[in-house]
DNA sequence: TATGAGTACTTTGCGATACAAGATATTCAT
DNA sequence: ATGAATATCTTGTATCGCAAAGTACTCATA
């Protein structure tokens, strides 16, 4: 068993939350999102992010618009919908509960 | 998309960490582990926990011994191995890094 | 000595999703 | 034209939480 594998598992479910957090701040496109996550020490690859964005869009949590780039092909900028903001609020609570639970277990030695 | 579904995803990878945390404190068997996790507001069911314990045992992170019960069939008490303790230390770091990352994203508005 | 309740462990099948790897498309400089 | 850089999308694999069903042990009681 490899620690990297477990870290990957930990990211599951949390990634969705992180992406929504980023998009609440401002509309953004895939490469920027990956860069922002990397800044926060969260490694994500394209093959993970693109399907995730499509999933969230299909659920009505994200919308998008094409914007021309000064260099390269046009970019798909995603942004939170109203439904997405509500959902993010739910995730905030879920995160707080889970991180509280874990800290409780950590201190319970 | 349902919040429960996402919370279930969040538990992935974290559950392993939580179970190891509990077993570092003292040897325990499945029903007790489930009860302890429930105390920390982490819902887990048997169908999740038993395969997880078997996985960790097969990886050499856990050992176990049978103990008679005063009521009912014997119980399988799991405990951390030396390898398990090392692994748990790695998970501690992984958790701190990920929760730091998320808190960083949350405050970055 | 059956029988049923309670407790404990195990297995099977399904759905969700991170990731690697590769494919496709657009733009621009040379 | 052509190739490099930038973007998006798709396919296949492995992992894991969970529901549900199955197996097995113990003990009280009829």
Short mmCIF file of C-alpha atoms (C1' of nucleotides) in Angstrom, two decimals:
data_model
loop_
_atom_site.label_atom_id
_atom_site.label_comp_id
_atom_site.label_asym_id
_atom_site.label_seq_id
_atom_site.Cartn_x
_atom_site.Cartn_y
_atom_site.Cartn_z
CA UNK A 1 0.00 0.00 0.00
CA UNK A 2 1.38 3.31 -1.06
CA UNK A 3 0.80 6.61 0.69
CA UNK A 4 0.23 8.34 -2.63
CA UNK A 5 -2.63 5.96 -3.27
CA UNK A 6 -4.24 6.87 0.04
CA UNK A 7 -3.78 10.56 -0.55
CA UNK A 8 -5.51 10.08 -3.87
CA UNK A 9 -8.37 8.41 -2.04
CA UNK A 10 -8.53 11.28 0.44
CA UNK A 11 -8.89 13.70 -2.43
CA UNK A 12 -11.95 11.87 -3.65
CA UNK A 13 -15.04 13.82 -2.77
CA UNK A 14 -12.90 16.66 -1.48
CA UNK A 15 -11.87 17.67 -4.98
CA UNK A 16 -15.42 18.52 -5.92
CA UNK A 17 -15.60 20.74 -2.87
CA UNK A 18 -12.29 22.44 -3.70
CA UNK A 19 -13.27 23.15 -7.27
CA UNK A 20 -16.54 24.73 -6.19
CA UNK A 21 -14.66 26.84 -3.65
CA UNK A 22 -12.37 28.14 -6.37
CA UNK A 23 -15.23 28.91 -8.74
CA UNK A 24 -17.14 30.79 -6.08
CA UNK A 25 -14.33 33.33 -6.10
CA UNK A 26 -14.30 33.82 -9.85
CA UNK A 27 -15.07 32.13 -13.15
CA UNK A 28 -12.16 30.07 -14.34
CA UNK A 29 -11.12 27.46 -16.87
CA UNK A 30 -9.51 24.09 -16.49
CA UNK A 31 -5.83 24.95 -16.71
CA UNK A 32 -6.23 27.83 -14.28
CA UNK A 33 -8.15 25.63 -11.87
CA UNK A 34 -5.39 23.03 -11.97
CA UNK A 35 -2.80 25.73 -11.33
CA UNK A 36 -4.81 27.14 -8.42
CA UNK A 37 -5.19 23.71 -6.87
CA UNK A 38 -1.50 23.07 -7.27
CA UNK A 39 -0.81 26.35 -5.45
CA UNK A 40 -2.79 24.88 -2.57
CA UNK A 41 -0.68 21.68 -2.81
CA UNK A 42 -3.53 19.70 -4.29
CA UNK A 43 -2.38 17.73 -7.28
CA UNK A 44 -4.99 17.15 -9.94
CA UNK A 45 -4.59 16.08 -13.54
CA UNK A 46 -6.66 16.88 -16.59
CA UNK A 47 -8.16 13.43 -16.85
CA UNK A 48 -9.65 13.99 -13.41
CA UNK A 49 -10.75 17.58 -13.73
CA UNK A 50 -12.51 17.58 -17.09
CA UNK A 51 -14.98 14.81 -16.27
CA UNK A 52 -15.56 16.42 -12.88
CA UNK A 53 -16.42 19.78 -14.44
CA UNK A 54 -18.75 18.09 -16.92
CA UNK A 55 -20.46 16.21 -14.10
CA UNK A 56 -21.02 19.39 -12.11
CA UNK A 57 -22.30 21.19 -15.19
CA UNK A 58 -24.74 18.37 -16.01
CA UNK A 59 -26.04 18.56 -12.45
CA UNK A 60 -26.77 22.24 -12.95
CA UNK A 61 -24.22 23.31 -10.34
CA UNK A 62 -21.98 25.02 -12.87
CA UNK A 63 -22.54 27.06 -16.00
CA UNK A 64 -19.93 28.04 -18.57
CA UNK A 65 -19.16 30.40 -21.40
CA UNK A 66 -16.52 30.38 -24.10
CA UNK A 67 -13.98 33.17 -23.99
CA UNK A 68 -11.37 33.93 -26.61
CA UNK A 69 -7.77 33.67 -25.56
CA UNK A 70 -5.08 36.02 -26.78
CA UNK A 71 -2.96 32.97 -27.41
CA UNK A 72 -4.31 29.54 -28.23
CA UNK A 73 -7.79 28.11 -28.61
CA UNK A 74 -10.84 29.52 -26.79
CA UNK A 75 -11.35 28.62 -23.16
CA UNK A 76 -14.37 27.27 -21.37
CA UNK A 77 -14.91 29.45 -18.31
CA UNK A 78 -16.99 27.81 -15.62
CA UNK A 79 -18.89 29.62 -12.90
CA UNK A 80 -21.20 28.69 -10.03
CA UNK A 81 -24.93 28.71 -10.61
CA UNK A 82 -27.37 29.60 -7.85
CA UNK A 83 -27.95 25.90 -7.35
CA UNK A 84 -24.20 25.45 -7.15
CA UNK A 85 -23.93 28.01 -4.38
CA UNK A 86 -26.58 26.23 -2.37
CA UNK A 87 -24.83 22.94 -2.89
CA UNK A 88 -21.53 24.46 -1.85
CA UNK A 89 -23.10 25.59 1.40
CA UNK A 90 -24.10 22.00 2.05
CA UNK A 91 -20.57 20.85 1.33
CA UNK A 92 -19.20 23.44 3.74
CA UNK A 93 -21.21 21.85 6.50
CA UNK A 94 -20.21 18.35 5.44
CA UNK A 95 -16.56 19.32 5.48
CA UNK A 96 -16.78 20.95 8.88
CA UNK A 97 -18.46 17.89 10.29
CA UNK A 98 -15.97 15.45 8.87
CA UNK A 99 -12.90 17.45 9.81
CA UNK A 100 -14.30 17.90 13.31
CA UNK A 101 -14.82 14.17 13.55
CA UNK A 102 -11.27 13.44 12.53
CA UNK A 103 -9.77 16.00 14.87
CA UNK A 104 -11.88 14.53 17.64
CA UNK A 105 -10.44 11.09 16.92
CA UNK A 106 -6.91 12.47 16.72
CA UNK A 107 -7.18 14.09 20.12
CA UNK A 108 -8.86 11.11 21.69
CA UNK A 109 -5.63 9.26 22.44
CA UNK B 1 -26.61 14.99 -6.89
CA UNK B 2 -27.19 14.28 -3.27
CA UNK B 3 -25.17 15.63 -0.36
CA UNK B 4 -25.14 12.21 1.29
CA UNK B 5 -23.44 10.84 -1.78
CA UNK B 6 -20.73 13.47 -1.57
CA UNK B 7 -20.24 12.90 2.12
CA UNK B 8 -19.83 9.24 1.35
CA UNK B 9 -17.15 10.16 -1.16
CA UNK B 10 -15.45 12.38 1.39
CA UNK B 11 -15.23 9.45 3.75
CA UNK B 12 -13.26 7.47 1.19
CA UNK B 13 -9.65 7.33 2.20
CA UNK B 14 -10.42 9.15 5.41
CA UNK B 15 -12.10 6.12 6.90
CA UNK B 16 -8.91 4.14 6.72
CA UNK B 17 -7.18 6.91 8.59
CA UNK B 18 -9.90 7.05 11.25
CA UNK B 19 -9.83 3.32 11.85
CA UNK B 20 -6.07 3.33 12.29
CA UNK B 21 -6.38 6.24 14.72
CA UNK B 22 -8.86 4.26 16.81
CA UNK B 23 -6.73 1.13 16.81
CA UNK B 24 -3.65 3.04 17.88
CA UNK B 25 -5.42 3.76 21.13
CA UNK B 26 -6.38 0.18 21.83
CA UNK B 27 -7.16 -3.14 20.16
CA UNK B 28 -10.80 -3.35 19.18
CA UNK B 29 -13.27 -5.38 17.15
CA UNK B 30 -15.64 -4.41 14.40
CA UNK B 31 -18.80 -3.59 16.36
CA UNK B 32 -16.84 -1.47 18.83
CA UNK B 33 -15.08 0.35 16.02
CA UNK B 34 -18.38 1.15 14.38
CA UNK B 35 -19.73 2.43 17.68
CA UNK B 36 -16.64 4.57 18.25
CA UNK B 37 -16.88 6.07 14.79
CA UNK B 38 -20.54 6.79 15.32
CA UNK B 39 -19.63 8.63 18.52
CA UNK B 40 -17.45 10.85 16.34
CA UNK B 41 -20.41 11.35 13.96
CA UNK B 42 -18.86 9.15 11.31
CA UNK B 43 -21.38 6.70 9.98
CA UNK B 44 -19.96 3.40 8.83
CA UNK B 45 -21.67 0.12 8.13
CA UNK B 46 -20.43 -3.43 8.39
CA UNK B 47 -20.22 -3.93 4.64
CA UNK B 48 -17.69 -1.11 4.59
CA UNK B 49 -15.69 -1.88 7.69
CA UNK B 50 -15.06 -5.60 7.38
CA UNK B 51 -13.46 -5.44 3.94
CA UNK B 52 -11.43 -2.44 5.09
CA UNK B 53 -10.09 -4.33 8.12
CA UNK B 54 -9.23 -7.31 5.92
CA UNK B 55 -7.43 -5.05 3.48
CA UNK B 56 -5.36 -3.45 6.20
CA UNK B 57 -4.56 -6.84 7.70
CA UNK B 58 -3.46 -8.23 4.32
CA UNK B 59 -1.17 -5.23 3.91
CA UNK B 60 0.46 -6.05 7.21
CA UNK B 61 -0.75 -2.85 8.87
CA UNK B 62 -3.01 -4.65 11.31
CA UNK B 63 -2.79 -7.88 13.25
CA UNK B 64 -5.59 -9.60 15.13
CA UNK B 65 -6.36 -12.17 17.77
CA UNK B 66 -9.53 -13.98 18.71
CA UNK B 67 -10.97 -13.23 22.13
CA UNK B 68 -13.85 -15.04 23.78
CA UNK B 69 -16.93 -12.99 24.53
CA UNK B 70 -19.04 -13.48 27.62
CA UNK B 71 -22.05 -13.35 25.35
CA UNK B 72 -22.06 -14.44 21.73
CA UNK B 73 -19.40 -15.74 19.39
CA UNK B 74 -15.70 -14.90 19.74
CA UNK B 75 -14.50 -11.53 18.53
CA UNK B 76 -11.67 -10.63 16.22
CA UNK B 77 -9.63 -7.94 17.96
CA UNK B 78 -7.47 -5.92 15.62
CA UNK B 79 -4.39 -3.95 16.62
CA UNK B 80 -1.76 -1.87 14.87
CA UNK B 81 1.47 -3.52 13.79
CA UNK B 82 4.75 -1.64 13.73
CA UNK B 83 4.30 -1.20 10.01
CA UNK B 84 0.81 0.12 10.71
CA UNK B 85 2.17 2.74 13.07
CA UNK B 86 4.62 3.95 10.47
CA UNK B 87 1.87 4.08 7.91
CA UNK B 88 -0.36 5.99 10.28
CA UNK B 89 2.36 8.60 10.71
CA UNK B 90 2.37 9.05 6.96
CA UNK B 91 -1.39 9.43 6.96
CA UNK B 92 -1.16 12.06 9.69
CA UNK B 93 1.01 14.15 7.41
CA UNK B 94 -1.26 13.54 4.43
CA UNK B 95 -4.27 14.63 6.44
CA UNK B 96 -2.59 17.76 7.71
CA UNK B 97 -1.56 18.70 4.21
CA UNK B 98 -4.98 18.16 2.72
CA UNK B 99 -6.90 19.89 5.47
CA UNK B 100 -4.45 22.80 5.26
CA UNK B 101 -5.03 22.98 1.52
CA UNK B 102 -8.77 23.10 1.94
CA UNK B 103 -8.68 25.69 4.67
CA UNK B 104 -6.39 27.75 2.48
CA UNK B 105 -8.93 27.57 -0.34
CA UNK B 106 -11.77 28.41 2.02
CA UNK B 107 -10.06 31.54 3.29
CA UNK B 108 -8.92 32.59 -0.14
CA UNK B 109 -12.13 34.39 -1.03
"C1'" DT C 1 -32.52 -31.51 22.46
"C1'" DA C 2 -34.58 -28.46 19.24
"C1'" DT C 3 -35.39 -23.71 18.32
"C1'" DG C 4 -35.06 -18.89 18.06
"C1'" DA C 5 -32.81 -14.55 19.32
"C1'" DG C 6 -28.70 -12.08 19.60
"C1'" DT C 7 -24.11 -11.26 18.13
"C1'" DA C 8 -20.32 -11.45 14.90
"C1'" DC C 9 -18.00 -12.23 10.66
"C1'" DT C 10 -17.95 -12.69 5.41
"C1'" DT C 11 -19.14 -12.27 0.57
"C1'" DT C 12 -21.30 -10.49 -3.73
"C1'" DG C 13 -22.75 -6.99 -6.83
"C1'" DC C 14 -23.19 -2.21 -7.92
"C1'" DG C 15 -22.12 2.63 -8.49
"C1'" DA C 16 -18.99 6.43 -8.22
"C1'" DT C 17 -14.65 8.44 -9.35
"C1'" DA C 18 -9.34 9.39 -9.56
"C1'" DC C 19 -5.96 8.59 -12.77
"C1'" DA C 20 -3.01 7.32 -16.90
"C1'" DA C 21 -2.79 7.60 -21.54
"C1'" DG C 22 -4.06 8.96 -25.79
"C1'" DA C 23 -7.06 11.55 -29.19
"C1'" DT C 24 -8.85 15.80 -31.14
"C1'" DA C 25 -9.02 20.74 -32.01
"C1'" DT C 26 -7.43 25.67 -32.18
"C1'" DT C 27 -3.99 29.33 -32.63
"C1'" DC C 28 0.18 31.38 -34.08
"C1'" DA C 29 5.04 31.94 -35.38
"C1'" DT C 30 8.24 30.51 -38.82
"C1'" DA D 1 2.50 24.27 -44.85
"C1'" DT D 2 4.28 22.79 -40.44
"C1'" DG D 3 5.24 22.32 -35.72
"C1'" DA D 4 4.85 23.98 -30.98
"C1'" DA D 5 1.85 25.48 -27.49
"C1'" DT D 6 -2.55 25.46 -25.51
"C1'" DA D 7 -7.20 23.28 -24.52
"C1'" DT D 8 -10.66 20.07 -24.34
"C1'" DC D 9 -12.40 15.38 -24.42
"C1'" DT D 10 -12.51 10.17 -24.20
"C1'" DT D 11 -11.41 5.38 -22.89
"C1'" DG D 12 -9.96 1.83 -19.83
"C1'" DT D 13 -8.51 0.41 -15.21
"C1'" DA D 14 -8.42 0.13 -10.24
"C1'" DT D 15 -10.25 1.36 -5.89
"C1'" DC D 16 -13.64 1.63 -2.45
"C1'" DG D 17 -18.21 2.75 0.09
"C1'" DC D 18 -22.42 0.58 0.54
"C1'" DA D 19 -26.66 -2.48 0.42
"C1'" DA D 20 -28.06 -6.92 0.92
"C1'" DA D 21 -27.71 -11.55 1.73
"C1'" DG D 22 -25.31 -15.42 3.74
"C1'" DT D 23 -22.70 -18.12 7.38
"C1'" DA D 24 -21.54 -19.28 12.04
"C1'" DC D 25 -21.30 -19.21 17.08
"C1'" DT D 26 -23.57 -18.79 21.84
"C1'" DC D 27 -27.16 -19.10 25.03
"C1'" DA D 28 -31.80 -19.14 27.00
"C1'" DT D 29 -35.98 -21.62 26.95
"C1'" DA D 30 -39.51 -24.69 25.88
#
